[in-house]
Amino acid sequence: MASAGCSAANLSSFLGGGATNATAAAEYICNNFNTVRDRFTDTAFAVDTTYLLFSSYLVFAMQLGFAMLCAGSVRAKNTMNIMLTNVLDAAAGGLFYYLFGFALAFGSPSNGFIGHHHFGLENFPNESSDYSYFLYQWCFAIAAAGITSGSIAERTQFVSYLIYSSFLTGLVYPVVSHWFWSSDGWASAARTNGLLFGSGVIDFAGSGVVHMVGGIAGLCGALIEGPRIGRFDHSGKPVTMRGHSGTLVVLGTLLLWFGWYGFNAGSFINILKAYGKSGSYYGQWSAIGRTAVTTTLAGCSAALTTLFGKRLLVGHWNLTDVCNGLLGGFAAITGGCSVVDPWAAVLCGFVAAWVLIGFNKLAERVGYDDPLEAAQLHAGCGAWGILFTALFARKEYVNEVYPGQPGTGRPYGLLMGGGGRLMAAHLVQIAVITVWVGVTMGTLFWILGKLGLLRISAEDEMAGMDLTSHGGYAYEDDDYNTSLESGRKMEKPGGNPVPV
């Protein structure tokens, strides 16, 4: 922000030269002017900090959305287990991100691969970042861990959740966020020089950094563990294992929708910034509004496409599929939400829905079991979102959101006339995230499996983890709990069979 100043020596010349009264008047005027200026500066910092804190609260509310979505998507006998893992993603992730993660991600000055300052928030805050920035980035880190928990639900030992969540938020995710979001990262669009392909990666709110990381980590865990008992029959055909509560699925989905406005629009970090000359109606506040609109339209488009697409494919309107399709649209638009037009966001959501449908079909074909479709949704739709941004990023928006490049500015979308350099950078992003997360998290899950710490026993899986690991069931219904313990299906009031 440009700072205006007042000099008594300069002002006194306009008030009558070196006369005593003129000098005194100039000093009085300048002192008051500088006081007002400083107050405006303080207000600007306060407004931006309040905006970032409010965005952090929205993103943190997504943890509740994840918890409700996960709980509704699993069988009743595993409800407490999956909700507790969501609580511990935040708790364990908070400590490990504080001790290690934030420093590895944003500990500048550093090299292009990894940060190495501010461990345990030492020498923090500083001129470049404050506590609100740490809080916001922690919310993103635990979101990635929450994605992974859905892929390995209903069959994973509780200790494994603690280990993988700490490892993901303390090392794996921070390294990726350093690469693409830190001003020192080797592929970051925030670099001042040496941009990858002259562009850097435009992953504004994390289609790759958050969603691909969480999705690929979940993919690794689910592949190493194998499917749940009963998910595929003896001939390899898929057997539907529905979650126990559509109500919780909808509640979780709508909470995630609400929080996504903090996730995407909040990634601007500040709001009080003019584009060009001050005093105009158009500034960063306008870009924030546009980002909220593109986020909304992508989710709406994906939801409706899934609704009618699944109706054509399977013959009925499926609640869970529509909710997952909506979230797939959000995951896809997250990377380019700030640099694309609203019409492009509609197209993004439309394609994301078919990407999710296609990956779900592929998962069934190859015998892959993911209770929340987390890998298909977040890794698959996240990868599409990275490609989408490289195709449809608009020149004007790119140069507003990522300023500082002289001449013609940065490369932008391939289909918008911007050439292929942005696409090349984004293909590199997809490749390096896949390799980094696959190697690190795949190795961790493999070691846990070899140590006997990954998968629960078949007896515990059949009985349900609430009973075997947490001392009881989530619902106080004696008849229902008895049916779960005996491994039978019973009729609840209304005649609907309850899956066990």
XYZ file of C-alpha atoms in Angstrom:
500
model
C 0.000 0.000 0.000
C 1.425 3.393 -0.983
C 2.058 5.666 1.990
C 1.487 9.413 1.896
C 3.560 11.613 4.173
C 3.648 15.214 5.323
C 6.799 17.307 5.854
C 6.508 20.429 8.039
C 9.551 21.968 6.331
C 7.961 21.642 2.896
C 4.517 22.755 4.039
C 5.770 25.864 5.881
C 7.000 27.366 2.604
C 3.397 27.481 1.429
C 2.276 29.139 4.649
C 4.574 32.162 4.589
C 8.145 31.000 4.451
C 10.162 30.706 7.660
C 7.874 32.733 9.884
C 7.406 31.255 13.343
C 3.657 31.049 12.998
C 3.948 29.379 9.595
C 6.350 26.762 10.941
C 4.147 26.042 13.921
C 1.072 25.765 11.708
C 2.885 23.414 9.340
C 4.002 21.195 12.217
C 0.472 21.108 13.621
C -1.084 20.233 10.280
C 1.515 17.567 9.490
C 1.309 15.943 12.898
C -2.445 15.567 12.573
C -2.176 14.408 8.978
C 0.365 11.746 9.891
C -1.794 10.592 12.787
C -4.765 10.155 10.468
C -2.552 8.393 7.912
C -1.290 5.966 10.535
C -4.827 5.254 11.661
C -5.828 4.430 8.097
C -2.806 2.129 7.806
C -3.785 0.398 11.039
C -7.347 0.063 9.787
C -6.173 -1.499 6.524
C -4.174 -4.129 8.423
C -7.117 -4.748 10.741
C -9.549 -5.165 7.841
C -7.256 -7.603 6.023
C -6.519 -9.564 9.204
C -10.214 -9.771 10.067
C -10.972 -10.977 6.555
C -8.331 -13.705 6.803
C -9.445 -14.781 10.277
C -13.073 -14.996 9.157
C -11.972 -17.061 6.158
C -10.037 -19.322 8.530
C -13.139 -19.899 10.604
C -15.070 -20.836 7.472
C -12.409 -23.302 6.380
C -12.247 -24.806 9.851
C -16.028 -25.292 9.732
C -15.309 -27.669 6.853
C -13.972 -30.107 9.463
C -17.501 -30.388 10.776
C -18.656 -30.904 7.209
C -16.090 -33.664 6.695
C -17.130 -35.304 9.967
C -20.837 -35.317 9.076
C -20.215 -36.460 5.494
C -17.938 -39.269 6.658
C -20.331 -40.347 9.394
C -23.270 -40.535 7.008
C -21.260 -42.387 4.366
C -20.143 -45.268 6.590
C -22.219 -47.950 8.285
C -23.663 -47.159 11.697
C -21.278 -49.497 13.502
C -18.297 -47.306 12.502
C -19.784 -43.856 13.154
C -17.873 -42.908 16.295
C -14.627 -44.138 14.803
C -14.793 -41.988 11.686
C -15.936 -38.895 13.589
C -13.129 -39.275 16.116
C -10.580 -39.455 13.300
C -11.853 -36.108 12.021
C -11.400 -34.571 15.455
C -7.880 -35.971 15.682
C -6.976 -34.740 12.195
C -7.441 -31.242 13.599
C -5.813 -31.922 16.968
C -2.757 -33.895 15.844
C -2.466 -31.769 12.714
C -2.492 -28.622 14.818
C 0.514 -29.644 16.896
C 2.566 -31.068 14.041
C 1.820 -28.143 11.740
C 2.844 -25.776 14.550
C 6.071 -27.651 15.289
C 7.166 -28.518 11.745
C 4.631 -28.031 8.977
C 4.369 -24.256 8.795
C 8.141 -23.854 8.847
C 8.622 -26.409 6.066
C 5.914 -24.736 3.989
C 6.440 -21.005 4.521
C 9.679 -20.634 6.476
C 11.273 -17.988 4.260
C 13.901 -17.186 3.178
C 14.584 -20.725 2.030
C 15.450 -22.876 -0.957
C 13.014 -23.967 -3.648
C 12.356 -27.406 -2.155
C 11.629 -26.825 1.527
C 11.367 -24.043 4.101
C 13.559 -23.947 7.207
C 12.490 -21.061 9.441
C 9.810 -20.509 12.128
C 9.800 -24.013 13.622
C 7.366 -23.824 16.514
C 6.564 -20.280 15.274
C 9.968 -19.073 16.417
C 10.674 -15.434 15.413
C 7.054 -15.054 14.426
C 5.093 -12.937 13.494
C 7.050 -10.723 11.147
C 6.417 -8.133 8.459
C 5.438 -10.726 5.854
C 2.975 -12.836 7.878
C 1.037 -12.846 11.121
C -0.709 -15.417 13.316
C -3.843 -15.233 11.199
C -1.842 -16.542 8.239
C -0.622 -19.513 10.275
C -4.170 -20.300 11.355
C -5.445 -20.158 7.795
C -2.729 -22.456 6.460
C -3.267 -24.939 9.305
C -6.925 -25.223 8.286
C -5.797 -26.213 4.784
C -3.356 -28.795 6.112
C -5.967 -30.600 8.192
C -8.383 -30.521 5.249
C -5.909 -32.632 3.281
C -5.691 -35.106 6.166
C -9.486 -35.265 6.397
C -9.725 -36.257 2.739
C -7.421 -39.216 3.311
C -9.404 -40.577 6.259
C -12.444 -41.157 4.048
C -10.585 -43.487 1.681
C -9.434 -45.880 4.407
C -12.564 -45.760 6.559
C -14.120 -48.807 8.264
C -11.045 -51.030 8.244
C -8.058 -49.085 9.582
C -6.497 -49.333 13.022
C -6.895 -46.232 15.094
C -3.169 -45.823 15.717
C -2.606 -45.653 11.969
C -4.852 -42.599 11.747
C -2.701 -40.812 14.308
C 0.530 -41.714 12.541
C -0.505 -40.885 8.982
C -2.281 -37.641 9.976
C 0.792 -36.385 11.817
C 3.102 -37.383 8.957
C 0.883 -35.823 6.304
C 0.384 -32.487 8.058
C 3.923 -32.320 9.436
C 5.911 -33.195 6.292
C 4.180 -34.399 3.123
C 1.628 -31.636 2.655
C 3.919 -28.773 3.787
C 6.563 -29.666 1.204
C 3.981 -29.567 -1.588
C 2.524 -26.277 -0.392
C 6.053 -24.836 -0.299
C 6.661 -25.828 -3.911
C 3.524 -24.142 -5.239
C 2.528 -21.432 -2.741
C 5.650 -20.130 -1.022
C 7.409 -17.159 -2.613
C 10.547 -19.350 -2.632
C 8.948 -22.495 -4.096
C 10.526 -23.775 -7.297
C 7.177 -23.961 -9.135
C 5.338 -21.155 -7.363
C 3.570 -18.398 -9.276
C 4.484 -16.101 -6.355
C 8.195 -16.142 -7.236
C 9.682 -12.836 -8.352
C 12.055 -14.490 -10.833
C 12.914 -17.863 -12.349
C 9.292 -18.866 -12.919
C 8.677 -22.408 -14.144
C 8.143 -22.094 -17.936
C 7.924 -18.351 -17.382
C 4.618 -18.894 -15.609
C 4.753 -20.893 -12.434
C 1.812 -23.034 -11.369
C -1.523 -21.270 -10.842
C -3.107 -23.453 -8.175
C -4.873 -20.634 -6.387
C -6.633 -22.471 -3.561
C -5.355 -26.001 -3.982
C -6.894 -28.361 -6.544
C -3.452 -29.929 -6.536
C -1.869 -28.799 -3.265
C -4.792 -29.865 -1.077
C -7.134 -32.117 -3.044
C -4.659 -34.165 -5.057
C -2.408 -34.564 -2.028
C -5.236 -35.821 0.191
C -6.740 -37.946 -2.574
C -3.509 -39.665 -3.600
C -2.605 -40.311 0.034
C -5.991 -41.978 0.476
C -5.504 -43.940 -2.731
C -2.209 -45.324 -1.425
C -3.748 -46.377 1.876
C -6.814 -47.977 0.322
C -4.779 -49.902 -2.254
C -2.415 -51.288 0.365
C -5.238 -52.215 2.770
C -7.519 -53.688 0.155
C -11.321 -53.488 0.065
C -13.665 -53.910 2.999
C -15.000 -57.380 3.668
C -18.057 -57.926 1.497
C -17.444 -55.016 -0.871
C -16.876 -57.425 -3.776
C -18.349 -60.903 -4.125
C -16.413 -64.065 -4.952
C -16.595 -63.332 -8.664
C -15.266 -59.802 -8.169
C -18.555 -58.027 -8.792
C -19.139 -54.938 -6.605
C -21.636 -55.168 -3.758
C -23.266 -51.917 -2.660
C -22.420 -50.960 0.936
C -24.478 -47.872 1.594
C -23.805 -45.382 4.334
C -26.325 -45.342 7.145
C -27.552 -41.728 7.022
C -28.444 -39.617 4.021
C -29.318 -36.835 6.468
C -25.719 -36.604 7.680
C -24.425 -36.751 4.111
C -26.530 -33.739 3.128
C -25.648 -31.840 6.297
C -21.949 -32.466 5.714
C -22.175 -31.489 2.054
C -23.885 -28.184 2.776
C -21.407 -27.375 5.552
C -18.570 -28.030 3.138
C -20.257 -25.790 0.551
C -20.474 -23.026 3.152
C -16.833 -23.435 4.167
C -15.619 -23.511 0.570
C -16.215 -19.764 0.295
C -13.494 -19.286 2.892
C -11.366 -21.902 1.167
C -11.436 -20.264 -2.274
C -12.286 -16.593 -1.788
C -10.226 -16.438 1.401
C -7.099 -17.503 -0.480
C -6.635 -13.912 -1.604
C -5.388 -13.406 1.982
C -6.325 -9.703 1.914
C -9.251 -7.736 0.568
C -8.268 -4.063 0.787
C -6.288 -3.807 -2.442
C -7.002 -1.695 -5.509
C -6.332 -2.874 -9.048
C -4.816 0.154 -10.732
C -5.930 3.608 -9.586
C -7.465 3.920 -6.114
C -11.010 5.194 -5.793
C -12.454 2.795 -8.350
C -15.333 0.406 -7.763
C -13.128 -2.407 -9.076
C -10.424 -3.983 -6.944
C -9.505 -7.162 -5.139
C -12.915 -7.105 -3.476
C -14.409 -7.579 -6.961
C -12.099 -10.509 -7.683
C -13.152 -12.062 -4.383
C -16.787 -11.774 -5.375
C -16.052 -13.303 -8.775
C -14.227 -16.172 -7.087
C -17.240 -16.895 -4.888
C -19.430 -16.900 -8.018
C -17.192 -19.268 -9.997
C -17.034 -21.582 -6.983
C -20.811 -21.618 -6.710
C -21.434 -22.208 -10.408
C -18.949 -25.070 -10.693
C -20.576 -26.904 -7.794
C -24.091 -26.281 -9.109
C -23.177 -27.459 -12.596
C -21.520 -30.608 -11.266
C -24.468 -31.441 -9.012
C -27.048 -31.147 -11.782
C -24.879 -33.024 -14.273
C -24.489 -35.857 -11.780
C -28.205 -35.854 -11.020
C -29.279 -36.335 -14.623
C -26.243 -38.366 -15.639
C -26.837 -40.979 -12.942
C -30.551 -40.967 -13.729
C -29.717 -41.960 -17.293
C -27.119 -44.525 -16.229
C -28.829 -46.281 -13.319
C -32.448 -45.190 -13.539
C -32.951 -43.258 -10.288
C -32.118 -39.979 -8.564
C -29.260 -40.742 -6.163
C -28.766 -38.429 -3.192
C -25.211 -39.460 -2.285
C -24.018 -39.291 -5.885
C -25.369 -35.757 -6.278
C -23.649 -34.622 -3.072
C -20.349 -36.136 -4.192
C -20.758 -34.640 -7.653
C -21.267 -31.207 -6.104
C -18.061 -31.592 -4.070
C -16.216 -32.810 -7.170
C -17.136 -29.571 -8.919
C -15.792 -27.584 -5.984
C -12.536 -29.577 -5.908
C -12.036 -28.936 -9.625
C -12.693 -25.176 -9.586
C -10.518 -24.588 -6.517
C -7.269 -24.212 -8.473
C -8.510 -21.693 -11.034
C -11.430 -20.047 -9.212
C -9.812 -16.597 -9.229
C -8.671 -16.485 -12.866
C -11.579 -17.863 -14.910
C -14.905 -16.453 -16.052
C -18.224 -17.679 -14.617
C -19.174 -19.386 -17.899
C -15.954 -21.404 -17.749
C -16.772 -22.474 -14.193
C -20.017 -24.009 -15.439
C -18.023 -26.054 -17.951
C -15.545 -27.023 -15.227
C -18.312 -28.469 -13.062
C -19.917 -30.287 -15.986
C -16.692 -32.111 -16.865
C -15.839 -32.745 -13.193
C -19.094 -34.662 -12.763
C -18.222 -37.023 -15.603
C -14.655 -37.366 -14.339
C -16.020 -38.551 -10.994
C -18.545 -40.905 -12.599
C -15.825 -42.333 -14.815
C -13.335 -42.878 -11.987
C -16.016 -44.541 -9.877
C -16.724 -46.977 -12.705
C -13.005 -47.648 -13.058
C -12.672 -48.237 -9.294
C -15.356 -50.913 -9.413
C -13.746 -52.563 -12.412
C -10.359 -52.909 -10.707
C -11.697 -53.839 -7.253
C -10.771 -50.585 -5.535
C -12.818 -49.704 -2.427
C -13.125 -46.111 -1.183
C -16.157 -45.613 1.104
C -16.355 -41.875 0.420
C -15.050 -41.884 -3.177
C -12.382 -39.569 -1.780
C -9.551 -40.525 -4.113
C -11.777 -40.399 -7.189
C -13.314 -37.110 -6.123
C -10.338 -35.197 -4.786
C -7.457 -36.638 -6.797
C -9.439 -37.180 -10.009
C -11.440 -33.952 -10.030
C -8.484 -32.061 -8.568
C -6.294 -33.158 -11.496
C -9.013 -32.087 -13.934
C -9.118 -28.707 -12.164
C -5.393 -28.230 -12.711
C -5.780 -28.915 -16.428
C -8.906 -26.749 -16.588
C -7.029 -23.730 -15.224
C -4.287 -24.184 -17.819
C -6.963 -24.173 -20.525
C -9.273 -21.357 -19.425
C -7.292 -18.878 -17.284
C -8.080 -15.388 -18.549
C -5.219 -12.977 -19.238
C -6.639 -9.978 -17.369
C -7.452 -11.983 -14.260
C -4.072 -13.729 -14.215
C -2.214 -10.418 -14.294
C -4.425 -8.937 -11.583
C -4.081 -11.844 -9.187
C -0.412 -12.527 -10.031
C 1.077 -9.097 -10.849
C 4.697 -8.109 -11.248
C 5.593 -9.471 -14.684
C 6.587 -6.669 -17.088
C 5.765 -6.544 -20.778
C 3.048 -8.929 -21.906
C 2.590 -10.402 -18.415
C 2.254 -14.078 -17.559
C 1.187 -16.959 -19.748
C -2.508 -17.725 -19.444
C -5.035 -20.292 -20.651
C -4.235 -22.332 -23.754
C -7.775 -22.015 -25.134
C -7.809 -18.308 -24.300
C -4.843 -17.642 -26.595
C -2.135 -17.789 -23.952
C 0.035 -20.544 -25.408
C 1.102 -23.811 -23.853
C 3.551 -22.746 -21.148
C 0.972 -22.682 -18.377
C -0.236 -26.133 -19.426
C 3.350 -27.431 -19.316
C 3.771 -26.122 -15.768
C 0.517 -27.726 -14.690
C 1.392 -31.104 -16.179
C 4.590 -30.947 -14.138
C 2.522 -30.213 -11.038
C 0.312 -33.266 -11.537
C 3.366 -35.473 -12.067
C 5.413 -34.287 -9.074
C 2.482 -34.391 -6.630
C 1.639 -37.927 -7.743
C 5.237 -39.096 -7.318
C 5.961 -37.268 -4.043
C 2.764 -38.271 -2.261
C 2.778 -41.763 -3.751
C 6.321 -42.465 -2.579
C 6.054 -40.894 0.893
C 2.553 -41.954 1.890
C 2.749 -45.264 0.033
C 5.918 -46.124 1.934
C 4.360 -45.120 5.247
C 1.239 -47.242 4.711
C 3.355 -50.178 3.526
C 5.508 -50.001 6.673
C 2.419 -49.787 8.875
C 1.032 -52.839 7.112
C 4.238 -54.814 7.605
C 4.236 -53.915 11.296
C 0.643 -55.084 11.670
C -0.539 -51.584 12.529
C -2.643 -50.799 9.477
C -5.705 -52.999 9.084
C -7.986 -54.288 11.819
C -8.796 -57.975 12.148
C -11.669 -59.530 10.196
C -13.552 -60.129 13.461
C -13.273 -56.486 14.475
C -14.294 -55.338 11.020
C -17.431 -57.460 11.077
C -18.359 -56.353 14.596
C -17.708 -52.693 13.857
C -14.992 -50.405 15.152
C -17.290 -48.492 17.492
C -17.727 -51.610 19.611
C -14.224 -53.035 19.341
C -12.188 -49.816 19.553
C -14.388 -47.228 21.230
C -16.423 -49.101 23.807
C -19.889 -48.834 22.314
C -22.073 -47.521 19.537
C -22.834 -43.991 18.438
C -26.599 -44.434 18.780
C -28.461 -45.313 21.966
C -30.812 -47.913 20.507
C -30.593 -51.227 22.371
C -32.477 -53.266 19.768
C -30.440 -51.834 16.926
C -27.134 -52.338 18.741
C -28.044 -55.932 19.532
C -28.603 -56.564 15.841
C -25.197 -55.127 15.020
C -23.472 -57.272 17.626
C -25.106 -60.414 16.299
C -24.155 -59.548 12.716
C -27.757 -59.793 11.473
C -29.991 -57.395 9.593
C -33.140 -56.323 11.329
C -36.134 -54.281 10.374
C -36.273 -50.856 11.945
C -39.658 -49.141 12.334
C -40.980 -48.490 8.848
C -39.732 -51.779 7.436
C -36.422 -50.555 5.967
C -33.507 -52.989 6.260
C -30.536 -51.583 8.137
C -27.090 -52.444 6.741
C -24.639 -53.844 9.226
